[in-house]
Amino acid sequence: MTKRTKNALISVVVLAVFAGAYFYISSRPQKENNENKSKSYVLSDKDALDISSVDLVSDVGDLKIVRTTDGWAAEGRKNVMFDTTAVDSFTSDFAALSSTDMIENPKDLAQYGLDKPASTATIKFKDGTTNIFYLGNSTSGRDFYYLMKKGDSNVYLINVGVGERFLTKLEDLRIKNFQYTSLENVNYVYVNQYKAGGSVIEITNKEQKSDKDDALESFGLSYLMMKKPYNGRDVNLLNLNEKLLNNLSNFVIKDFVDDDPSPASLTKYGFDKPSLEVKIKDTENDFDVVFGNDKDADSVYFRLNGLPNVFTMEKSAVTPFLNVDPLDLMDRFIALVNIMKVDEINVSTAIKSYNIKLVHETKKSEKTEDATNADEVVTTYFVDGKEVKEASFKKFYQRLVGLTGDAEVDKYVEKTSPVLTTTFKVNNSAEKINVNYYDFNNDFVAADRDGNMQFVVSRFAIDDMLKSLDDLITGKLDEQ
């Protein structure tokens, strides 16, 4: 046989093999719905809204919740507040329950943990029907649980997440986080630091907006006003948010201690002598928390909104409210006055006096066919009769109205001769804002605004303000 003949014969044989394989595959009958396609075994096909009760008897504890006209209730327990989202998710998994794998009529249930189930779930529906399920062991890879349904001899595999629903405890369904107010909506804040040396802080909405409020927004202040301990002071919103309101998100229930405490037990928890009370109100919510004794080194007892329940919270969440200084929540400006509201300022020291005038002139805008422009207010500034540049004057004015309290006045101050007096005359009225500064110590002077002395101000800040006024007059401030 020649080499050419031999190669031709091999080619014919190979072609015959491929042709035979193709004929076998194409003529082989196909199994309906491919064997590898997963099946679904429906164990319950109900609506969660039709569940009337769920009763779990499990290795982790018993749980029975019942639907009432007011929502869900825990049988045998009082004053339980449920997390509706958690309950809805919990009941949904029992209402619509299915499996993708089944072990048909096994003889030995022990190998699946179903001879002594880890949980028995009884689900009752409004139509009078009842489903009873038995939870066994998890698979070796902990991806599934074995499950049986009463009246069905087969064993089913269910997803591990669904399986763990059968091991739910009451605490898993309860509210742990509170609904907090937002900075934009808050209208009342109350903090009572009952501890020795603590403060009572009370903040409310202002009843009326004042001329001063026009200047507040650029300094992060608001229309909230402190009533205690510094009555009438504006509140610094940025600090209020940072030091208090932002920390409300840490108010989370750690332990559910007692849902129906006896009056005698309240003393044990420390509510006869609270350690702290926090009240926050906005347009929709009231938030009132009272704290008692420490439970241990890490947690403290508390009660919420007058409810009888006793809970615990991490002490670290409470610390900012125990330690907040009311000085840090308020504006410390001695006399923050909108420059457009001032006609005249008098500044007097023991050796020199200055008279400052602000002349505001309104220039009517030109009207065009397309639009009407706003009138323009032009201000001219004079110090002791001499006109000064606007930019330089505003540098000085920032130092004047920027004088702030550094600390509280904590001792008696003799009101004899002030080291400095500033008087603002509000335009088109007889209103004056008068501030006298008195000797306090070597570093500070005490500021008395209209008879109210609360803060001391750094002598350095006073000297810097007066120097800028002299520099304004000489023109040196123009160069800065």
PDB file of C-alpha atoms in Angstrom, residues 332-336 346-350 399-406 413-424 433-440 444-450 453 455-459 461-462 465-466:
ATOM      1  CA  ARG A 332     -19.819  84.502  72.627  1.00  0.00           C
ATOM      2  CA  PHE A 333     -19.913  87.695  70.639  1.00  0.00           C
ATOM      3  CA  ILE A 334     -20.127  90.616  73.034  1.00  0.00           C
ATOM      4  CA  ALA A 335     -21.861  92.897  70.538  1.00  0.00           C
ATOM      5  CA  LEU A 336     -22.419  91.421  67.109  1.00  0.00           C
ATOM      6  CA  ASN A 346     -18.557 105.762  70.166  1.00  0.00           C
ATOM      7  CA  VAL A 347     -15.382 104.161  71.501  1.00  0.00           C
ATOM      8  CA  SER A 348     -13.871 105.515  74.733  1.00  0.00           C
ATOM      9  CA  THR A 349     -10.843 104.498  76.767  1.00  0.00           C
ATOM     10  CA  ALA A 350      -9.444 106.096  79.898  1.00  0.00           C
ATOM     11  CA  ARG A 399     -12.285  93.245  65.114  1.00  0.00           C
ATOM     12  CA  LEU A 400     -14.824  95.362  67.008  1.00  0.00           C
ATOM     13  CA  VAL A 401     -17.876  93.128  66.594  1.00  0.00           C
ATOM     14  CA  GLY A 402     -15.629  90.043  66.714  1.00  0.00           C
ATOM     15  CA  LEU A 403     -14.791  90.540  70.408  1.00  0.00           C
ATOM     16  CA  THR A 404     -15.862  87.326  72.125  1.00  0.00           C
ATOM     17  CA  GLY A 405     -16.065  85.975  75.635  1.00  0.00           C
ATOM     18  CA  ASP A 406     -13.226  83.640  76.560  1.00  0.00           C
ATOM     19  CA  VAL A 413     -16.243  92.660  89.631  1.00  0.00           C
ATOM     20  CA  GLU A 414     -16.256  96.227  90.902  1.00  0.00           C
ATOM     21  CA  LYS A 415     -17.978  98.459  88.363  1.00  0.00           C
ATOM     22  CA  THR A 416     -15.935 101.592  88.871  1.00  0.00           C
ATOM     23  CA  SER A 417     -14.208 103.213  85.918  1.00  0.00           C
ATOM     24  CA  PRO A 418     -14.390 101.098  82.748  1.00  0.00           C
ATOM     25  CA  VAL A 419     -11.186 100.584  80.798  1.00  0.00           C
ATOM     26  CA  LEU A 420     -13.221 100.694  77.585  1.00  0.00           C
ATOM     27  CA  THR A 421     -16.745 101.656  76.532  1.00  0.00           C
ATOM     28  CA  THR A 422     -18.333 100.984  73.143  1.00  0.00           C
ATOM     29  CA  THR A 423     -21.770 102.290  72.169  1.00  0.00           C
ATOM     30  CA  PHE A 424     -23.649 101.389  68.982  1.00  0.00           C
ATOM     31  CA  ILE A 433     -26.155  98.912  72.553  1.00  0.00           C
ATOM     32  CA  ASN A 434     -23.765  99.839  75.328  1.00  0.00           C
ATOM     33  CA  VAL A 435     -20.826  97.711  76.514  1.00  0.00           C
ATOM     34  CA  ASN A 436     -18.496  98.586  79.384  1.00  0.00           C
ATOM     35  CA  TYR A 437     -15.294  96.629  79.948  1.00  0.00           C
ATOM     36  CA  TYR A 438     -13.916  96.503  83.524  1.00  0.00           C
ATOM     37  CA  ASP A 439     -10.630  95.306  84.978  1.00  0.00           C
ATOM     38  CA  PHE A 440     -10.767  91.600  85.836  1.00  0.00           C
ATOM     39  CA  PHE A 444      -8.799  89.704  80.907  1.00  0.00           C
ATOM     40  CA  VAL A 445     -11.441  92.391  81.236  1.00  0.00           C
ATOM     41  CA  ALA A 446     -15.064  91.739  82.189  1.00  0.00           C
ATOM     42  CA  ALA A 447     -17.669  92.759  79.575  1.00  0.00           C
ATOM     43  CA  ASP A 448     -20.918  94.283  80.812  1.00  0.00           C
ATOM     44  CA  ARG A 449     -23.513  94.643  78.055  1.00  0.00           C
ATOM     45  CA  ASP A 450     -26.497  96.740  79.070  1.00  0.00           C
ATOM     46  CA  MET A 453     -21.992  90.836  82.874  1.00  0.00           C
ATOM     47  CA  PHE A 455     -17.930  86.943  80.106  1.00  0.00           C
ATOM     48  CA  VAL A 456     -14.336  88.022  80.252  1.00  0.00           C
ATOM     49  CA  VAL A 457     -12.520  89.148  77.113  1.00  0.00           C
ATOM     50  CA  SER A 458      -8.830  88.906  76.358  1.00  0.00           C
ATOM     51  CA  ARG A 459      -6.921  92.162  76.869  1.00  0.00           C
ATOM     52  CA  ALA A 461      -8.135  91.254  71.657  1.00  0.00           C
ATOM     53  CA  ILE A 462      -9.101  94.638  73.121  1.00  0.00           C
ATOM     54  CA  MET A 465      -9.055  96.278  68.181  1.00  0.00           C
ATOM     55  CA  LEU A 466      -7.897  99.676  69.471  1.00  0.00           C
TER      56      LEU A 466
END
